[in-house]
Short mmCIF file of C-alpha atoms in Angstrom, two decimals:
data_model
loop_
_atom_site.label_atom_id
_atom_site.label_comp_id
_atom_site.label_asym_id
_atom_site.label_seq_id
_atom_site.Cartn_x
_atom_site.Cartn_y
_atom_site.Cartn_z
CA MET F 11 37.43 11.42 24.76
CA ARG F 12 36.05 11.96 21.32
CA LEU F 13 37.11 10.25 18.14
CA SER F 14 37.55 12.27 15.02
CA PRO F 15 35.10 11.34 12.23
CA ALA F 16 37.90 9.77 10.21
CA ALA F 17 39.08 7.68 13.14
CA SER F 18 35.55 6.49 14.00
CA GLN F 19 35.09 5.62 10.36
CA ARG F 20 38.25 3.50 10.43
CA ALA F 21 37.19 1.89 13.70
CA ALA F 22 33.77 1.00 12.29
CA VAL F 23 35.31 -0.55 9.20
CA ALA F 24 37.77 -2.50 11.35
CA VAL F 25 35.00 -3.86 13.58
CA MET F 26 32.85 -4.89 10.64
CA TRP F 27 35.80 -6.46 8.87
CA THR F 28 36.61 -8.52 11.96
CA MET F 29 33.02 -9.70 12.27
CA THR F 30 32.91 -10.69 8.63
CA ALA F 31 36.25 -12.45 8.89
CA ALA F 32 35.02 -14.34 11.98
CA THR F 33 31.90 -15.49 10.13
CA ILE F 34 33.83 -16.71 7.14
CA GLY F 35 36.54 -18.14 9.40
CA VAL F 36 34.09 -20.32 11.34
CA LEU F 37 32.48 -21.53 8.14
CA ALA F 38 35.82 -22.31 6.52
CA PHE F 39 37.10 -24.05 9.67
CA VAL F 40 34.07 -26.35 9.96
CA ILE F 41 34.13 -27.27 6.30
CA LEU F 42 37.89 -27.78 6.10
CA TYR F 43 38.02 -29.73 9.36
CA VAL F 44 35.35 -32.17 8.24
CA LEU F 45 36.76 -32.47 4.73
CA ALA F 46 40.30 -33.02 6.03
CA ARG F 47 39.17 -35.80 8.34
CA GLY F 48 36.67 -37.34 5.98
CA LEU F 49 37.88 -36.97 2.38
CA PRO F 50 40.87 -39.36 2.73
CA HIS F 51 38.39 -42.13 3.55
CA VAL F 52 36.08 -41.37 0.65
CA THR F 53 36.92 -43.92 -2.00
CA TRP F 54 34.98 -45.40 -4.88
CA GLU F 55 34.43 -48.50 -2.69
CA PHE F 56 33.01 -46.30 0.05
CA LEU F 57 30.56 -44.64 -2.32
CA SER F 58 29.49 -47.74 -4.20
CA ARG F 59 29.27 -50.49 -1.55
CA ALA F 60 26.82 -51.37 1.16
CA PRO F 61 27.89 -51.03 4.81
CA GLU F 62 28.98 -54.11 6.76
CA SER F 63 28.62 -54.85 10.46
CA MET F 64 26.59 -51.76 11.32
CA GLY F 65 28.80 -49.46 9.28
CA ARG F 66 32.17 -50.42 10.73
CA ARG F 67 33.28 -51.52 7.30
CA GLY F 68 32.00 -51.09 3.79
CA GLY F 69 30.36 -48.03 2.26
CA ILE F 70 27.31 -45.85 2.14
CA PHE F 71 25.70 -46.63 -1.20
CA PRO F 72 22.25 -47.50 0.24
CA MET F 73 22.29 -44.27 2.24
CA ILE F 74 23.00 -42.22 -0.86
CA VAL F 75 20.07 -43.88 -2.60
CA GLY F 76 17.91 -43.44 0.50
CA THR F 77 18.81 -39.76 0.85
CA LEU F 78 18.01 -39.05 -2.80
CA ALA F 79 14.76 -40.98 -2.57
CA VAL F 80 13.49 -39.37 0.63
CA SER F 81 14.51 -35.77 -0.07
CA GLY F 82 13.71 -36.04 -3.78
CA MET F 83 10.25 -37.24 -2.92
CA GLY F 84 9.81 -34.46 -0.37
CA VAL F 85 10.66 -31.79 -2.94
CA LEU F 86 8.69 -33.44 -5.74
CA ILE F 87 5.59 -33.31 -3.56
CA SER F 88 6.08 -29.89 -2.03
CA ALA F 89 7.29 -27.99 -5.14
CA PRO F 90 4.05 -28.18 -7.15
CA ILE F 91 1.90 -27.50 -4.08
CA GLY F 92 4.13 -24.65 -2.93
CA VAL F 93 4.39 -22.97 -6.34
CA ALA F 94 0.65 -23.30 -6.94
CA THR F 95 -0.02 -21.75 -3.53
CA ALA F 96 2.35 -18.90 -4.29
CA ILE F 97 0.66 -18.25 -7.65
CA TYR F 98 -2.73 -18.24 -6.00
CA LEU F 99 -1.60 -15.86 -3.26
CA THR F 100 0.06 -13.40 -5.62
CA GLU F 101 -1.95 -13.51 -8.83
CA TYR F 102 -5.45 -14.62 -7.98
CA THR F 103 -6.34 -13.08 -4.64
CA ARG F 104 -6.39 -9.67 -3.14
CA LYS F 105 -4.81 -9.00 0.20
CA GLY F 106 -7.42 -10.06 2.70
CA MET F 107 -8.33 -12.28 5.57
CA LEU F 108 -7.71 -15.51 3.66
CA THR F 109 -4.25 -14.64 2.33
CA THR F 110 -3.19 -13.32 5.72
CA ILE F 111 -4.22 -16.59 7.34
CA ILE F 112 -2.41 -18.66 4.69
CA ARG F 113 0.77 -16.58 5.01
CA PHE F 114 0.62 -16.66 8.80
CA GLY F 115 0.17 -20.41 8.67
CA ALA F 116 3.13 -20.83 6.34
CA ASP F 117 5.33 -18.70 8.58
CA CYS F 118 4.32 -20.69 11.65
CA LEU F 119 5.01 -23.91 9.80
CA ALA F 120 8.51 -22.60 8.99
CA GLY F 121 9.27 -22.01 12.65
CA ILE F 122 8.32 -25.47 13.96
CA PRO F 123 11.33 -27.60 15.00
CA SER F 124 11.93 -30.50 12.66
CA ILE F 125 11.60 -33.07 15.45
CA ILE F 126 7.97 -32.02 15.79
CA PHE F 127 7.46 -32.68 12.09
CA GLY F 128 9.13 -36.03 12.68
CA LEU F 129 6.78 -36.85 15.51
CA PHE F 130 3.77 -35.75 13.47
CA GLY F 131 4.96 -37.76 10.47
CA PHE F 132 5.45 -40.82 12.65
CA VAL F 133 2.03 -40.57 14.25
CA PHE F 134 0.13 -39.51 11.13
CA PHE F 135 1.82 -41.11 8.11
CA ALA F 136 3.72 -44.05 9.60
CA VAL F 137 1.19 -45.22 12.19
CA GLY F 138 -2.10 -43.50 11.40
CA LEU F 139 -2.13 -44.08 7.63
CA GLY F 140 -0.21 -47.32 7.99
CA MET F 141 2.72 -46.35 5.77
CA GLY F 142 5.17 -47.58 8.35
CA LEU F 143 8.75 -46.36 8.59
CA SER F 144 9.30 -45.81 4.88
CA ILE F 145 10.58 -43.54 2.15
CA LEU F 146 6.95 -42.54 1.60
CA SER F 147 6.42 -41.41 5.21
CA GLY F 148 9.78 -39.63 5.26
CA GLY F 149 9.18 -37.91 1.93
CA LEU F 150 5.72 -36.70 2.93
CA THR F 151 7.05 -35.40 6.24
CA LEU F 152 9.89 -33.52 4.54
CA ALA F 153 7.39 -32.14 2.04
CA LEU F 154 5.41 -30.58 4.89
CA MET F 155 8.61 -29.26 6.42
CA VAL F 156 9.94 -27.44 3.35
CA LEU F 157 6.55 -26.30 2.03
CA PRO F 158 6.70 -22.85 3.72
CA THR F 159 10.16 -22.17 2.29
CA ILE F 160 9.00 -23.01 -1.21
CA ILE F 161 5.83 -20.91 -0.87
CA ARG F 162 7.71 -17.89 0.44
CA THR F 163 10.60 -17.96 -2.03
CA SER F 164 8.21 -18.54 -4.95
CA GLU F 165 6.00 -15.71 -3.77
CA GLU F 166 8.95 -13.34 -3.66
CA ALA F 167 10.14 -14.41 -7.09
CA ILE F 168 6.66 -13.90 -8.55
CA ARG F 169 6.26 -10.51 -6.90
CA ALA F 170 9.59 -9.41 -8.34
CA VAL F 171 8.19 -9.72 -11.88
CA PRO F 172 7.28 -6.15 -12.91
CA GLN F 173 3.57 -5.34 -12.90
CA SER F 174 4.03 -3.74 -16.34
CA PHE F 175 4.75 -7.18 -17.87
CA ARG F 176 1.32 -8.34 -16.78
CA GLU F 177 -0.34 -5.17 -18.13
CA VAL F 178 1.35 -5.65 -21.49
CA SER F 179 0.22 -9.24 -21.67
CA PHE F 180 -3.38 -8.36 -20.75
CA GLY F 181 -3.28 -5.48 -23.21
CA LEU F 182 -2.27 -7.89 -25.97
CA GLY F 183 -5.43 -9.89 -25.36
CA CYS F 184 -3.97 -12.68 -23.28
CA THR F 185 -5.88 -14.30 -20.45
CA ARG F 186 -4.76 -14.21 -16.85
CA TRP F 187 -3.74 -17.85 -16.95
CA GLN F 188 -1.68 -17.34 -20.12
CA THR F 189 -0.08 -14.31 -18.52
CA VAL F 190 0.77 -16.22 -15.35
CA LEU F 191 2.10 -19.22 -17.23
CA PHE F 192 4.04 -17.63 -20.09
CA VAL F 193 5.07 -14.24 -18.72
CA VAL F 194 5.13 -14.31 -14.92
CA LEU F 195 6.32 -17.85 -14.25
CA ARG F 196 8.81 -17.73 -17.07
CA SER F 197 10.44 -14.67 -15.53
CA ALA F 198 10.18 -15.98 -11.98
CA LEU F 199 11.50 -19.46 -12.76
CA PRO F 200 15.12 -18.96 -11.68
CA GLY F 201 13.94 -17.48 -8.37
CA ILE F 202 11.52 -20.34 -7.82
CA GLY F 203 14.28 -22.79 -8.75
CA THR F 204 16.55 -21.26 -6.14
CA GLY F 205 13.95 -21.86 -3.44
CA ILE F 206 13.46 -25.45 -4.57
CA VAL F 207 17.19 -26.18 -4.59
CA LEU F 208 17.61 -24.68 -1.12
CA SER F 209 14.69 -26.78 0.09
CA LEU F 210 16.32 -29.85 -1.40
CA GLY F 211 19.46 -28.99 0.58
CA ARG F 212 17.47 -28.68 3.75
CA SER F 213 15.80 -32.03 3.13
CA ILE F 214 19.11 -33.75 2.48
CA SER F 215 20.64 -32.47 5.71
CA GLU F 216 17.56 -33.18 7.84
CA THR F 217 18.07 -35.78 10.57
CA ALA F 218 15.39 -35.68 13.26
CA ALA F 219 12.37 -35.71 10.99
CA VAL F 220 13.59 -38.61 8.84
CA MET F 221 14.77 -40.68 11.80
CA LEU F 222 11.21 -40.94 13.07
CA THR F 223 9.57 -41.45 9.69
CA ALA F 224 11.95 -43.10 7.20
CA GLY F 225 13.63 -45.21 9.83
CA SER F 226 17.20 -46.40 9.83
CA ALA F 227 17.30 -49.64 7.84
CA MET F 228 20.67 -50.09 6.15
CA GLY F 229 19.65 -52.22 3.20
CA LEU F 230 19.19 -50.88 -0.30
CA PRO F 231 15.50 -49.82 -0.47
CA GLN F 232 13.49 -51.77 -3.04
CA SER F 233 10.31 -49.66 -3.01
CA LEU F 234 8.82 -46.51 -1.56
CA PHE F 235 7.40 -48.59 1.26
CA ASP F 236 10.84 -49.68 2.46
CA SER F 237 12.57 -48.03 5.35
CA SER F 238 15.81 -46.31 4.39
CA ARG F 239 18.56 -44.56 6.28
CA THR F 240 19.69 -41.17 4.99
CA LEU F 241 23.29 -39.90 4.98
CA ALA F 242 22.73 -37.39 7.77
CA LEU F 243 21.11 -40.04 9.95
CA HIS F 244 23.86 -42.54 9.14
CA PHE F 245 26.43 -40.01 10.28
CA TYR F 246 24.47 -39.39 13.48
CA ILE F 247 24.23 -43.10 14.29
CA LEU F 248 27.90 -43.78 13.51
CA ALA F 249 29.06 -40.91 15.70
CA ARG F 250 26.58 -41.70 18.44
CA GLU F 251 27.25 -45.44 18.67
CA GLY F 252 31.01 -45.06 18.84
CA LEU F 253 31.48 -46.78 15.51
CA PRO F 254 34.61 -45.79 13.56
CA MET F 255 34.86 -42.03 13.33
CA SER F 256 36.66 -42.32 10.00
CA LYS F 257 33.46 -43.65 8.43
CA ALA F 258 31.42 -40.95 10.15
CA TYR F 259 33.66 -38.17 8.85
CA ALA F 260 33.75 -39.67 5.39
CA THR F 261 29.93 -39.62 5.37
CA ALA F 262 29.94 -36.04 6.61
CA ALA F 263 32.41 -35.07 3.87
CA VAL F 264 30.12 -36.52 1.21
CA LEU F 265 27.19 -34.57 2.69
CA ILE F 266 29.15 -31.33 2.80
CA VAL F 267 30.33 -31.66 -0.79
CA ALA F 268 26.74 -32.31 -1.87
CA MET F 269 25.52 -29.27 0.05
CA LEU F 270 28.22 -27.05 -1.40
CA GLY F 271 27.24 -28.23 -4.86
CA LEU F 272 23.57 -27.49 -4.25
CA ASN F 273 24.27 -24.06 -2.82
CA LEU F 274 26.46 -23.20 -5.79
CA LEU F 275 23.61 -24.25 -8.05
CA ALA F 276 21.19 -22.06 -6.09
CA TYR F 277 23.64 -19.16 -6.26
CA GLY F 278 24.00 -19.58 -10.01
CA LEU F 279 20.23 -19.58 -10.47
CA MET F 280 19.88 -16.50 -8.31
CA LYS F 281 22.49 -14.66 -10.35
CA ARG F 282 20.65 -15.51 -13.52
CA PHE F 283 17.42 -14.32 -11.94
CA HIS F 284 18.87 -10.95 -11.04
CA ALA F 285 20.51 -10.59 -14.43
CA LYS F 286 17.12 -11.16 -16.05
CA ALA F 287 15.19 -8.78 -13.84
CA ARG F 288 17.38 -5.82 -14.68
CA MET H 11 -19.97 12.75 -47.14
CA THR H 12 -21.60 9.48 -48.20
CA GLU H 13 -18.29 7.64 -47.89
CA GLN H 14 -18.11 8.16 -44.15
CA PRO H 15 -20.12 5.36 -42.49
CA ALA H 16 -22.77 6.54 -40.08
CA LYS H 17 -21.27 4.66 -37.16
CA PRO H 18 -18.07 5.98 -35.65
CA MET H 19 -15.31 3.43 -35.03
CA MET H 20 -15.58 3.94 -31.33
CA GLU H 21 -17.77 6.06 -29.15
CA THR H 22 -18.33 6.81 -25.48
CA ARG H 23 -21.74 7.99 -24.27
CA GLY H 24 -21.95 9.79 -20.95
CA LEU H 25 -18.94 7.94 -19.61
CA THR H 26 -18.35 8.63 -15.91
CA VAL H 27 -15.58 6.83 -14.05
CA ARG H 28 -14.85 6.69 -10.34
CA PHE H 29 -11.96 5.20 -8.42
CA GLY H 30 -13.45 4.72 -4.97
CA ASN H 31 -15.07 8.08 -4.28
CA ALA H 32 -12.81 10.09 -6.56
CA VAL H 33 -14.37 10.98 -9.89
CA ALA H 34 -11.83 10.53 -12.68
CA LEU H 35 -14.03 11.16 -15.72
CA LYS H 36 -17.24 13.18 -15.84
CA ASN H 37 -19.88 12.43 -18.42
CA ILE H 38 -17.59 12.09 -21.42
CA SER H 39 -19.23 11.70 -24.82
CA LEU H 40 -16.58 11.44 -27.49
CA GLU H 41 -16.31 9.60 -30.77
CA VAL H 42 -13.35 8.17 -32.57
CA ARG H 43 -13.96 8.30 -36.29
CA ARG H 44 -12.73 5.80 -38.83
CA ASN H 45 -9.21 6.37 -40.05
CA GLU H 46 -8.58 9.45 -38.02
CA ARG H 47 -5.90 10.38 -35.55
CA LEU H 48 -7.57 11.79 -32.48
CA ALA H 49 -5.25 13.49 -30.01
CA ILE H 50 -6.18 13.94 -26.36
CA ILE H 51 -4.40 16.72 -24.55
CA GLY H 52 -4.69 18.15 -21.07
CA PRO H 53 -2.69 18.68 -17.90
CA ALA H 54 -1.64 15.84 -15.60
CA ARG H 55 -4.51 14.07 -13.79
CA SER H 56 -7.08 15.28 -16.25
CA GLY H 57 -8.29 11.75 -17.01
CA LYS H 58 -6.57 11.18 -20.36
CA THR H 59 -4.95 7.87 -19.44
CA THR H 60 -8.04 6.68 -17.57
CA PHE H 61 -10.07 7.37 -20.71
CA LEU H 62 -7.70 5.28 -22.84
CA ARG H 63 -7.71 2.43 -20.37
CA CYS H 64 -11.51 2.42 -20.47
CA LEU H 65 -11.43 1.78 -24.21
CA ASN H 66 -9.72 -1.62 -23.87
CA ARG H 67 -11.17 -2.29 -20.40
CA LEU H 68 -7.77 -2.37 -18.75
CA ASN H 69 -9.27 -0.55 -15.78
CA ASP H 70 -11.25 -3.70 -15.02
CA PHE H 71 -8.25 -4.94 -13.04
CA ASP H 72 -8.49 -1.99 -10.65
CA HIS H 73 -10.69 -2.99 -7.74
CA ASP H 74 -11.76 0.60 -6.97
CA TYR H 75 -12.90 1.23 -10.53
CA SER H 76 -16.56 1.83 -11.26
CA ARG H 77 -18.20 3.17 -14.38
CA SER H 78 -21.46 4.44 -15.75
CA GLY H 79 -22.25 5.26 -19.34
CA ASP H 80 -21.54 3.17 -22.43
CA ILE H 81 -18.60 2.55 -24.72
CA LEU H 82 -19.32 1.28 -28.22
CA LEU H 83 -16.89 -0.35 -30.59
CA ASP H 84 -18.27 -0.38 -34.12
CA GLY H 85 -21.74 0.00 -32.63
CA THR H 86 -21.40 -2.85 -30.11
CA ASP H 87 -21.38 -2.24 -26.37
CA ILE H 88 -17.96 -3.38 -25.14
CA HIS H 89 -19.43 -4.21 -21.76
CA GLY H 90 -22.26 -6.19 -23.33
CA PRO H 91 -22.75 -9.89 -22.63
CA GLU H 92 -21.57 -11.05 -26.04
CA MET H 93 -18.33 -9.07 -25.87
CA ASP H 94 -15.28 -11.19 -25.11
CA VAL H 95 -12.84 -8.96 -23.20
CA VAL H 96 -9.82 -10.92 -24.37
CA ALA H 97 -10.85 -10.55 -28.01
CA LEU H 98 -11.65 -6.87 -27.39
CA ARG H 99 -8.10 -6.21 -26.27
CA ARG H 100 -6.83 -7.73 -29.51
CA ARG H 101 -9.06 -5.40 -31.50
CA ILE H 102 -7.84 -2.36 -29.57
CA GLY H 103 -4.06 -2.25 -29.47
CA MET H 104 -2.44 -0.26 -26.69
CA VAL H 105 1.02 1.29 -26.51
CA TYR H 106 2.16 2.50 -23.10
CA ALA H 107 4.09 5.56 -22.01
CA VAL H 108 7.13 3.55 -21.02
CA PRO H 109 8.18 0.95 -23.57
CA VAL H 110 7.93 -2.45 -21.91
CA PRO H 111 9.51 -5.12 -24.05
CA LEU H 112 8.98 -8.53 -22.45
CA PRO H 113 12.39 -9.95 -21.46
CA TRP H 114 12.69 -12.14 -24.53
CA SER H 115 13.90 -11.87 -28.11
CA ILE H 116 12.51 -9.35 -30.58
CA ARG H 117 10.80 -12.16 -32.50
CA GLU H 118 9.21 -13.67 -29.40
CA ASN H 119 7.87 -10.29 -28.33
CA ILE H 120 5.90 -10.08 -31.56
CA THR H 121 4.78 -13.70 -31.84
CA TYR H 122 3.70 -14.00 -28.19
CA ALA H 123 0.19 -12.60 -28.60
CA MET H 124 -0.35 -14.61 -31.80
CA ARG H 125 0.70 -17.82 -30.11
CA MET H 126 -1.64 -17.07 -27.21
CA ALA H 127 -4.43 -16.44 -29.70
CA GLY H 128 -3.87 -19.93 -31.06
CA ILE H 129 -1.97 -19.07 -34.23
CA ARG H 130 0.84 -21.64 -34.35
CA ASN H 131 1.84 -21.59 -38.01
CA ARG H 132 5.53 -20.67 -38.21
CA ARG H 133 5.16 -19.15 -41.67
CA VAL H 134 2.40 -16.84 -40.49
CA HIS H 135 4.62 -15.85 -37.56
CA ALA H 136 7.52 -14.99 -39.85
CA GLU H 137 5.31 -12.96 -42.19
CA LYS H 138 3.76 -11.08 -39.30
CA VAL H 139 7.09 -10.33 -37.68
CA GLU H 140 8.31 -8.81 -40.92
CA SER H 141 5.16 -6.90 -41.85
CA SER H 142 4.55 -5.45 -38.41
CA LEU H 143 8.17 -4.41 -37.95
CA LYS H 144 8.02 -2.75 -41.37
CA LEU H 145 4.86 -0.89 -40.41
CA ALA H 146 6.50 0.30 -37.21
CA GLY H 147 9.56 1.42 -39.15
CA LEU H 148 11.92 -0.88 -37.29
CA TRP H 149 12.51 -3.69 -39.80
CA ASP H 150 15.66 -2.34 -41.41
CA GLU H 151 17.32 -1.83 -38.04
CA VAL H 152 16.63 -5.26 -36.60
CA LYS H 153 16.08 -7.68 -39.50
CA ASP H 154 19.48 -9.31 -38.94
CA ARG H 155 19.06 -9.79 -35.21
CA LEU H 156 15.49 -10.84 -34.62
CA ASP H 157 16.61 -13.35 -32.02
CA SER H 158 18.59 -10.91 -29.93
CA HIS H 159 17.27 -9.63 -26.65
CA ALA H 160 14.61 -6.92 -26.96
CA GLN H 161 15.97 -5.04 -23.96
CA ASP H 162 19.22 -4.41 -25.83
CA LEU H 163 17.39 -2.04 -28.20
CA SER H 164 17.45 1.71 -27.61
CA GLY H 165 14.45 3.40 -25.99
CA GLY H 166 13.04 4.60 -29.32
CA GLN H 167 13.54 1.20 -30.91
CA GLN H 168 11.87 -0.47 -27.94
CA GLN H 169 8.84 1.76 -28.31
CA ARG H 170 8.60 0.95 -32.02
CA LEU H 171 8.90 -2.75 -31.12
CA CYS H 172 5.98 -2.29 -28.72
CA LEU H 173 4.07 -0.67 -31.56
CA ALA H 174 4.94 -3.54 -33.92
CA ARG H 175 3.89 -6.05 -31.27
CA VAL H 176 0.45 -4.47 -31.18
CA LEU H 177 0.20 -4.03 -34.97
CA ALA H 178 0.83 -7.74 -35.52
CA LEU H 179 -2.67 -8.32 -34.16
CA GLU H 180 -4.14 -5.95 -36.77
CA PRO H 181 -6.16 -3.94 -34.26
CA GLU H 182 -9.03 -1.78 -35.46
CA VAL H 183 -8.17 0.96 -33.02
CA LEU H 184 -4.71 1.91 -31.85
CA ILE H 185 -4.51 3.69 -28.50
CA LEU H 186 -1.25 5.29 -27.45
CA ASP H 187 -0.59 6.68 -23.99
CA GLU H 188 2.07 9.38 -24.28
CA PRO H 189 4.15 7.05 -26.45
CA CYS H 190 6.95 9.56 -26.91
CA SER H 191 7.26 10.90 -23.39
CA GLY H 192 10.64 9.29 -22.83
CA LEU H 193 12.01 9.62 -26.34
CA ASP H 194 14.36 12.02 -28.09
CA PRO H 195 13.05 14.28 -30.90
CA ILE H 196 14.30 12.02 -33.69
CA SER H 197 12.63 8.91 -32.26
CA THR H 198 9.52 10.99 -31.66
CA ALA H 199 9.45 12.14 -35.27
CA ARG H 200 9.80 8.55 -36.47
CA ILE H 201 6.81 7.45 -34.41
CA GLU H 202 4.75 10.40 -35.65
CA ASP H 203 5.60 9.44 -39.24
CA VAL H 204 4.50 5.89 -38.55
CA LEU H 205 1.18 7.10 -37.12
CA GLU H 206 0.56 9.18 -40.23
CA GLU H 207 0.96 6.06 -42.38
CA LEU H 208 -1.06 3.84 -40.07
CA LYS H 209 -4.05 6.12 -40.24
CA ALA H 210 -5.09 4.45 -43.49
CA ARG H 211 -5.54 1.15 -41.65
CA GLN H 212 -6.54 2.08 -38.13
CA SER H 213 -8.26 4.66 -36.04
CA ILE H 214 -5.71 6.17 -33.70
CA VAL H 215 -6.18 7.73 -30.30
CA LEU H 216 -3.07 9.52 -29.11
CA VAL H 217 -2.81 10.80 -25.56
CA THR H 218 -0.02 13.30 -25.26
CA ASN H 219 1.38 15.80 -22.80
CA ASN H 220 3.05 17.57 -25.64
CA THR H 221 0.61 20.00 -27.27
CA MET H 222 2.99 20.53 -30.16
CA GLN H 223 2.83 16.83 -30.90
CA ALA H 224 -0.97 16.98 -30.94
CA SER H 225 -0.90 19.88 -33.38
CA ARG H 226 1.55 18.04 -35.65
CA ALA H 227 0.28 14.49 -35.51
CA SER H 228 -3.50 14.53 -35.29
CA ASP H 229 -6.61 15.30 -37.30
CA ARG H 230 -8.83 16.17 -34.37
CA THR H 231 -7.93 17.12 -30.83
CA ALA H 232 -9.85 16.75 -27.59
CA PHE H 233 -8.96 18.81 -24.53
CA PHE H 234 -9.51 17.19 -21.14
CA LEU H 235 -9.44 19.11 -17.87
CA MET H 236 -10.02 17.61 -14.44
CA GLY H 237 -12.02 14.71 -15.83
CA GLU H 238 -14.12 16.82 -18.16
CA LEU H 239 -14.09 17.00 -21.92
CA VAL H 240 -13.80 20.74 -22.41
CA GLU H 241 -13.65 20.87 -26.17
CA VAL H 242 -13.11 18.69 -29.19
CA GLY H 243 -12.61 19.81 -32.75
CA GLU H 244 -10.46 19.84 -35.86
CA THR H 245 -6.89 20.16 -34.67
CA LYS H 246 -6.24 23.25 -36.77
CA GLN H 247 -9.36 24.96 -35.50
CA LEU H 248 -8.74 24.02 -31.86
CA PHE H 249 -5.21 25.31 -31.88
CA THR H 250 -5.91 28.52 -33.77
CA ALA H 251 -9.39 29.44 -32.61
CA PRO H 252 -10.48 27.46 -29.56
CA ARG H 253 -14.09 27.94 -28.64
CA GLU H 254 -13.53 27.67 -24.92
CA GLU H 255 -11.68 30.10 -22.72
CA ARG H 256 -10.09 27.26 -20.73
CA THR H 257 -8.68 25.65 -23.86
CA ASN H 258 -7.13 28.92 -24.86
CA ASP H 259 -5.63 29.36 -21.38
CA TYR H 260 -4.11 25.89 -21.48
CA LEU H 261 -2.69 26.28 -24.97
CA THR H 262 -1.15 29.61 -24.14
CA GLY H 263 0.40 28.18 -21.01
CA ARG H 264 -1.62 30.02 -18.42
CA PHE H 265 -2.00 26.84 -16.34
CA GLY H 266 -1.23 23.12 -16.47
#
């Protein structure tokens, strides 16, 4: 049996539409399910108070602070290193042995499971360098984890800046550094920002790596050397220990809303980037 | 005759350029006189653009590029130890075949190079923006929207902005690489008019694929063929009575 071209065309469209609908359906179901179960329990008290009796009662304020501290630190450390690496790879070196090794290394780093980073962070930062289970150890570990993402997205954003812009800048008697700083980076900034925001999202939702490095203390952290539990880890512990599921879902809802916000921000930046690079 | 200084504005002596093993320019000795418009014509891949890019050392960025022979600017070797490449590129302003406004406002496009050169005075910026746009014949069209996006200008306006951007640095030599190749006849005529006026201030080297443009808008013309300088002379003479057979063939459309 043979299908007519028109019929096969319709069949192909139908199959692809179904696949797309399934993708969006799963996404929507997960988000709505968690939000429906969690949002009713998200109150101002929940957001602004410390947990009581292991999280059975009370709120998640220390976890919000801990999450921001650990992931913020991770991105603050990895962003400058990652962007500088990307600039070096794209603007200051030719394709060669060295850049291939650096890129290969970054790609390998991106493929390592986060629990391995957690283990490394625990052994190296927490124990080896004596930082203990702390925001510092967690932040440094997350920094290593998201570094490849930041390098790669920055590299792509920098490469997307037309070569002619650089030629014009050189032709006008500007140095390479001026050209990189005021022409290339300025044009690549929204793209680099997108990568950083996505990395922040990944840091916020990370569980395994922070469990082993930032620990799970529930108090409000007083310094970078204090242990602090993040939202994702709090959710994991609540669900795992059979503590009230309402609190677990409420935590998850807060996380999901934060992630949606961050992704919208990344999307907005990306749109601006493409509008600029017309 | 005594008014013409002995030294030409710019001069190449036995300039040979290779990219890898391919020879792009063969033993070119050519001078650019003060306050003249020198046109360079020739078929594609004859080395015209390579020649221009040698003058402001833009080829230096190409890793395959190698050169022998000298290039002098006002008697000084531009590859000499006391020559600052960055300063050299300010003295030799280049306009490219495709107008490339940087993705900023009209004003920023013109002040960028000044700011990078360390000129921060706002009043100087404003004066330069106005004077260079006037020189490039664009002032009247954009004076009310200096802060609008440069990429919203038409192609011809963009090219005149690129010209103004270069003129703001008051270069001694202006090099243009087929500046009108993408423009309509009216925009082309405007740029040719501007070049005529600029001649009093600068030496101009105009690479063009359009032989008619060379005959209209230059004082002398050089004919390049496959990396060789075949002939150079007064434009009128070269177009009416070329000395070389090959020049005549090219001008009459027998090849190229």
